[in-house]
Structures are given as C-alpha cells and as structure tokens.
Amino acid sequence: SQQGEEDPQALSIQEGENATMNCSYKTSINNLQWYRQNSGRGLVHLILIRSNEREKHSGRLRVTLDTSKKSSSLLITASRAADTASYFCATDAGGSEKLVFGKGTKLTVNP
Amino acid sequence: EADIYQTPRYLVIGTGKKITLECSQTMGHDKMYWYQQDPGMELHLIHYSYGVNSTEKGDLSSESTVSRIRTEHFPLTLESARPSHTSQYLCASSETRSGANVLTFGAGSRLTVL
C-alpha cells in the first residue's frame, strides 16, 4: 500500500490566497520531502524536513512535520498562478534509500 | 550545466515493437531510478541502480529491463510493447543531501502503445 497519502486530492484557490496540503504516511521515516510537478513534466524537489525537525521554511513555503501523527503539511503563502502544479510528498520509509511518493495534490491558482 | 536528460519525450508505437527509453545524467550521481506514472496518479518505482553493474527491480512489477554499464547512462527497454505499457516513464538520479536522498528528475518519456 502507498506510504504517503496527500489531502486534498485537488485544491482550487485565488491568487494571493494561501494553499495548504497535507500528507500522511504509515511507517517511521528519517525524512520527508515535497516535490512539485508541472503538467506533463518531471518532478522538482522543493524542500526536505528531517524527522527531528518540526518546521522548515523556504521562501513562500512552510513545511511542518508531526511524527507522532505521521503527518506533514505544506503551506504556500501568497500563491501565484505560476504555483499551479501537482505537489507530492515523498518518504524514505524506514530509512530506505528508495523514496515512496504519495498520490499528490493538484493545485490550481486562478488569476 | 548539470542535468538529467530523457529521450524520446513522446513515442507512439505499435504492439510488439521493441523500444528503449534513454536516460543520461551529467551530475555524476551513483543512484538512478525509473518511475512509472499514469496521468494524474502516483509514481511507482519500477527499477533502480546504486552504481555501475547494479540494477534492482522496484516495488511495481514491470516487464521492462534496465542496464547500467556507465554511471551516467540508465536506459530502459521493453522487448515487446503492449497497450498496457502506455504510461509516462520518469528517470531520476539522486545525491545525498543532509543525509537524505534528494532526487533530480528528467522531463519524462510519454509512451503510447497502439
């Protein structure tokens, strides 16, 4: 079964609003990563958070990690139309070097 | 510029044909991966390699095969394509960053088998 599950599956917001996506996973992890995929393209790494970290920032991105609930959230502040993409969380289940990806959240930012 | 390249980007072929999807990276990464992704769906790992002459099957069973004769090159081959092989195939390589495996992806090869 899939290690990571994103929620919601799809999200539509207006430019300037904040977008929050959630990821839940099943087994223990050493780190969790978020990736972005524009339509029909490969994925691009956004941010990594280690299991001993609770929050991390990178520009307009804020990631939180709650290992007790086995969940993470990605917040994009002041969204732009260019943020329209699918966002995936990826985990190294049990410290494996193979990343397992969730189903992704499709974000649409309307101008 | 360091990058990872996949060719072809799009391929439409008939059933029974043999195809090879090419993947090359210029970053000197030891680890390389092939993921399969249907439109709007999650990625499934089908093959990976941790170095030259090392290849392993991933979590999703696949009829494709891979080889790793050179560090920079990780081609995927389907001996006899079928419509069920229609999908997007994503190649990636990775480096260790802050103790974690961070992947760099190619743009993908979208395969359609008629």
Short mmCIF file of C-alpha atoms in Angstrom, two decimals:
data_model
loop_
_atom_site.label_atom_id
_atom_site.label_comp_id
_atom_site.label_asym_id
_atom_site.label_seq_id
_atom_site.Cartn_x
_atom_site.Cartn_y
_atom_site.Cartn_z
CA SER A 1 0.00 0.00 0.00
CA GLN A 2 1.12 3.56 -0.64
CA GLN A 3 3.29 5.07 2.08
CA GLY A 4 2.19 8.66 1.59
CA GLU A 5 -1.29 9.99 1.03
CA GLU A 6 -1.90 13.64 0.19
CA ASP A 7 -5.02 15.51 1.09
CA PRO A 8 -6.90 17.10 -0.57
CA GLN A 9 -6.63 15.44 -3.97
CA ALA A 10 -7.40 18.75 -5.66
CA LEU A 11 -7.41 22.35 -4.46
CA SER A 12 -8.52 25.47 -6.32
CA ILE A 13 -7.80 28.93 -4.90
CA GLN A 14 -7.45 32.55 -5.99
CA GLU A 15 -4.14 34.28 -6.50
CA GLY A 16 -2.88 35.77 -3.26
CA GLU A 17 -4.53 33.16 -1.04
CA ASN A 18 -2.62 30.58 0.95
CA ALA A 19 -2.66 26.91 -0.06
CA THR A 20 -2.29 24.09 2.45
CA MET A 21 -1.70 20.49 1.51
CA ASN A 22 -1.39 17.56 3.89
CA CYS A 23 0.47 14.28 3.72
CA SER A 24 0.03 11.23 5.92
CA TYR A 25 2.34 8.24 5.99
CA LYS A 26 2.35 4.84 7.61
CA THR A 27 5.83 3.79 8.76
CA SER A 28 8.66 5.53 10.57
CA ILE A 29 10.81 7.84 8.50
CA ASN A 30 14.15 9.62 8.63
CA ASN A 31 12.99 12.48 6.46
CA LEU A 32 10.10 13.68 4.31
CA GLN A 33 10.38 15.64 1.09
CA TRP A 34 7.97 17.66 -1.01
CA TYR A 35 8.17 17.79 -4.80
CA ARG A 36 6.31 19.77 -7.42
CA GLN A 37 5.28 18.57 -10.88
CA ASN A 38 4.09 20.82 -13.65
CA SER A 39 1.72 19.17 -16.10
CA GLY A 40 3.44 16.55 -18.24
CA ARG A 41 6.87 17.21 -16.76
CA GLY A 42 9.24 15.64 -14.25
CA LEU A 43 9.21 16.42 -10.55
CA VAL A 44 11.24 19.16 -8.92
CA HIS A 45 12.47 18.96 -5.34
CA LEU A 46 11.08 21.75 -3.14
CA ILE A 47 12.01 21.13 0.47
CA LEU A 48 13.19 18.43 2.86
CA ILE A 49 12.39 18.09 6.54
CA ARG A 50 14.15 15.63 8.82
CA SER A 51 12.35 13.55 11.42
CA ASN A 52 13.85 15.58 14.28
CA GLU A 53 12.57 18.86 12.82
CA ARG A 54 9.09 20.25 13.35
CA GLU A 55 9.02 23.14 10.91
CA LYS A 56 11.03 24.41 7.99
CA HIS A 57 10.77 27.46 5.74
CA SER A 58 11.98 28.16 2.22
CA GLY A 59 10.78 31.38 0.62
CA ARG A 60 6.97 31.20 0.44
CA LEU A 61 6.99 27.55 1.51
CA ARG A 62 6.45 26.33 5.04
CA VAL A 63 6.57 22.66 5.92
CA THR A 64 5.61 21.10 9.22
CA LEU A 65 6.15 17.55 10.40
CA ASP A 66 4.36 15.75 13.21
CA THR A 67 5.97 12.34 13.63
CA SER A 68 3.53 11.35 16.40
CA LYS A 69 0.65 11.72 13.94
CA LYS A 70 2.75 10.59 10.97
CA SER A 71 1.72 13.65 9.00
CA SER A 72 3.19 16.67 7.27
CA SER A 73 1.75 19.81 5.76
CA LEU A 74 2.97 22.12 3.02
CA LEU A 75 1.83 25.72 3.11
CA ILE A 76 2.33 28.01 0.12
CA THR A 77 1.73 31.62 1.10
CA ALA A 78 0.55 34.38 -1.23
CA SER A 79 0.04 31.92 -4.08
CA ARG A 80 0.59 32.87 -7.71
CA ALA A 81 -0.82 31.46 -10.94
CA ALA A 82 2.65 30.00 -11.58
CA ASP A 83 2.23 27.81 -8.48
CA THR A 84 -0.36 25.77 -10.40
CA ALA A 85 1.02 22.23 -10.35
CA SER A 86 0.73 18.89 -8.56
CA TYR A 87 2.51 18.56 -5.24
CA PHE A 88 3.80 15.24 -3.92
CA CYS A 89 5.21 14.20 -0.60
CA ALA A 90 7.88 11.51 -0.57
CA THR A 91 9.19 9.48 2.32
CA ASP A 92 12.13 7.19 2.92
CA ALA A 93 10.05 4.54 4.62
CA GLY A 94 12.09 3.03 7.39
CA GLY A 95 15.19 4.86 6.25
CA SER A 96 15.22 3.19 2.84
CA GLU A 97 17.13 4.89 0.04
CA LYS A 98 14.10 4.35 -2.19
CA LEU A 99 11.63 7.21 -1.97
CA VAL A 100 7.93 6.38 -1.91
CA PHE A 101 5.63 9.03 -3.35
CA GLY A 102 2.04 9.82 -2.46
CA LYS A 103 -0.77 10.39 -4.96
CA GLY A 104 -0.30 14.13 -4.96
CA THR A 105 -2.45 17.22 -4.57
CA LYS A 106 -3.37 19.06 -7.75
CA LEU A 107 -3.28 22.79 -7.00
CA THR A 108 -4.92 25.32 -9.31
CA VAL A 109 -4.29 29.00 -8.63
CA ASN A 110 -6.73 31.20 -10.51
CA PRO A 111 -5.52 34.67 -11.59
CA GLU B 1 25.08 22.62 -16.80
CA ALA B 2 24.38 19.52 -14.69
CA ASP B 3 21.12 17.92 -15.67
CA ILE B 4 19.27 14.72 -16.48
CA TYR B 5 18.02 14.04 -19.99
CA GLN B 6 15.37 11.69 -21.27
CA THR B 7 14.68 10.76 -24.87
CA PRO B 8 12.35 10.45 -26.58
CA ARG B 9 9.91 12.85 -24.89
CA TYR B 10 7.00 11.31 -26.76
CA LEU B 11 6.76 7.94 -28.51
CA VAL B 12 3.80 6.30 -30.25
CA ILE B 13 4.42 2.75 -31.42
CA GLY B 14 2.55 -0.39 -32.37
CA THR B 15 2.10 -3.51 -30.28
CA GLY B 16 5.01 -5.93 -30.35
CA LYS B 17 7.72 -3.36 -31.07
CA LYS B 18 10.91 -3.19 -29.05
CA ILE B 19 11.63 0.19 -27.50
CA THR B 20 14.40 1.74 -25.46
CA LEU B 21 13.92 4.85 -23.36
CA GLU B 22 17.16 6.70 -22.84
CA CYS B 23 18.22 8.46 -19.64
CA SER B 24 21.51 10.26 -19.08
CA GLN B 25 22.74 12.48 -16.26
CA THR B 26 25.75 14.75 -16.11
CA MET B 27 25.90 15.11 -12.33
CA GLY B 28 27.98 12.04 -11.56
CA HIS B 29 25.26 10.59 -9.33
CA ASP B 30 25.67 6.93 -8.41
CA LYS B 31 21.99 6.26 -7.77
CA MET B 32 19.44 6.26 -10.60
CA TYR B 33 15.76 5.32 -10.76
CA TRP B 34 12.90 4.68 -13.15
CA TYR B 35 9.37 5.56 -12.06
CA GLN B 36 6.15 4.86 -13.94
CA GLN B 37 3.29 7.35 -13.65
CA ASP B 38 -0.17 7.24 -15.19
CA PRO B 39 -1.81 10.67 -15.77
CA GLY B 40 -2.87 12.28 -12.50
CA MET B 41 -1.67 9.33 -10.48
CA GLU B 42 1.15 8.50 -8.09
CA LEU B 43 4.64 7.45 -9.10
CA HIS B 44 5.61 3.79 -8.88
CA LEU B 45 9.25 2.73 -8.67
CA ILE B 46 9.96 0.06 -11.30
CA HIS B 47 13.80 -0.08 -11.37
CA TYR B 48 16.75 1.38 -9.53
CA SER B 49 20.52 1.24 -9.59
CA TYR B 50 23.07 2.18 -6.95
CA GLY B 51 26.02 2.08 -9.31
CA VAL B 52 27.60 0.55 -12.40
CA ASN B 53 26.54 -3.07 -12.98
CA SER B 54 23.99 -2.82 -10.17
CA THR B 55 20.27 -2.97 -11.00
CA GLU B 56 17.25 -3.96 -8.92
CA LYS B 57 13.53 -4.24 -9.51
CA GLY B 58 11.32 -1.74 -7.77
CA ASP B 59 8.06 -2.05 -5.91
CA LEU B 60 5.88 -2.24 -9.03
CA SER B 61 6.35 -5.28 -11.21
CA SER B 62 7.36 -4.31 -14.72
CA GLU B 63 8.14 -6.26 -17.89
CA SER B 64 10.82 -3.74 -18.75
CA THR B 65 14.53 -4.26 -18.17
CA VAL B 66 17.35 -1.83 -17.43
CA SER B 67 21.11 -1.77 -17.66
CA ARG B 68 23.84 0.34 -16.03
CA ILE B 69 27.08 -0.03 -17.92
CA ARG B 70 28.16 3.58 -17.38
CA THR B 71 27.50 5.84 -14.40
CA GLU B 72 25.77 8.48 -16.48
CA HIS B 73 23.52 6.19 -18.54
CA PHE B 74 20.48 4.17 -17.39
CA PRO B 75 18.34 3.01 -20.35
CA LEU B 76 15.03 1.16 -20.00
CA THR B 77 13.99 -1.43 -22.58
CA LEU B 78 10.68 -3.07 -23.43
CA GLU B 79 11.24 -6.11 -25.66
CA SER B 80 7.64 -6.30 -26.88
CA ALA B 81 5.44 -3.32 -26.13
CA ARG B 82 1.75 -3.76 -25.31
CA PRO B 83 -1.08 -1.24 -24.81
CA SER B 84 -0.84 -1.87 -21.04
CA HIS B 85 2.64 -0.29 -21.17
CA THR B 86 1.14 3.06 -22.16
CA SER B 87 2.27 5.47 -19.45
CA GLN B 88 4.75 8.18 -18.56
CA TYR B 89 8.20 6.97 -17.55
CA LEU B 90 10.28 9.24 -15.32
CA CYS B 91 14.00 8.81 -14.82
CA ALA B 92 15.74 10.28 -11.78
CA SER B 93 19.13 10.35 -10.16
CA SER B 94 19.98 11.23 -6.61
CA GLU B 95 22.56 12.72 -4.35
CA THR B 96 22.76 12.57 -0.58
CA ARG B 97 21.85 15.96 0.90
CA SER B 98 21.63 16.48 4.66
CA GLY B 99 21.69 12.71 4.99
CA ALA B 100 18.72 12.28 2.67
CA ASN B 101 18.31 11.01 -0.87
CA VAL B 102 17.20 14.02 -2.95
CA LEU B 103 16.03 13.17 -6.46
CA THR B 104 16.55 15.12 -9.67
CA PHE B 105 14.07 14.10 -12.37
CA GLY B 106 14.18 14.18 -16.12
CA ALA B 107 11.27 15.65 -18.09
CA GLY B 108 9.80 12.19 -18.71
CA SER B 109 9.06 9.96 -21.70
CA ARG B 110 5.41 9.57 -22.57
CA LEU B 111 4.84 6.22 -24.25
CA THR B 112 1.68 5.28 -26.16
CA VAL B 113 1.34 1.74 -27.46
CA LEU B 114 -1.41 1.22 -30.02
#
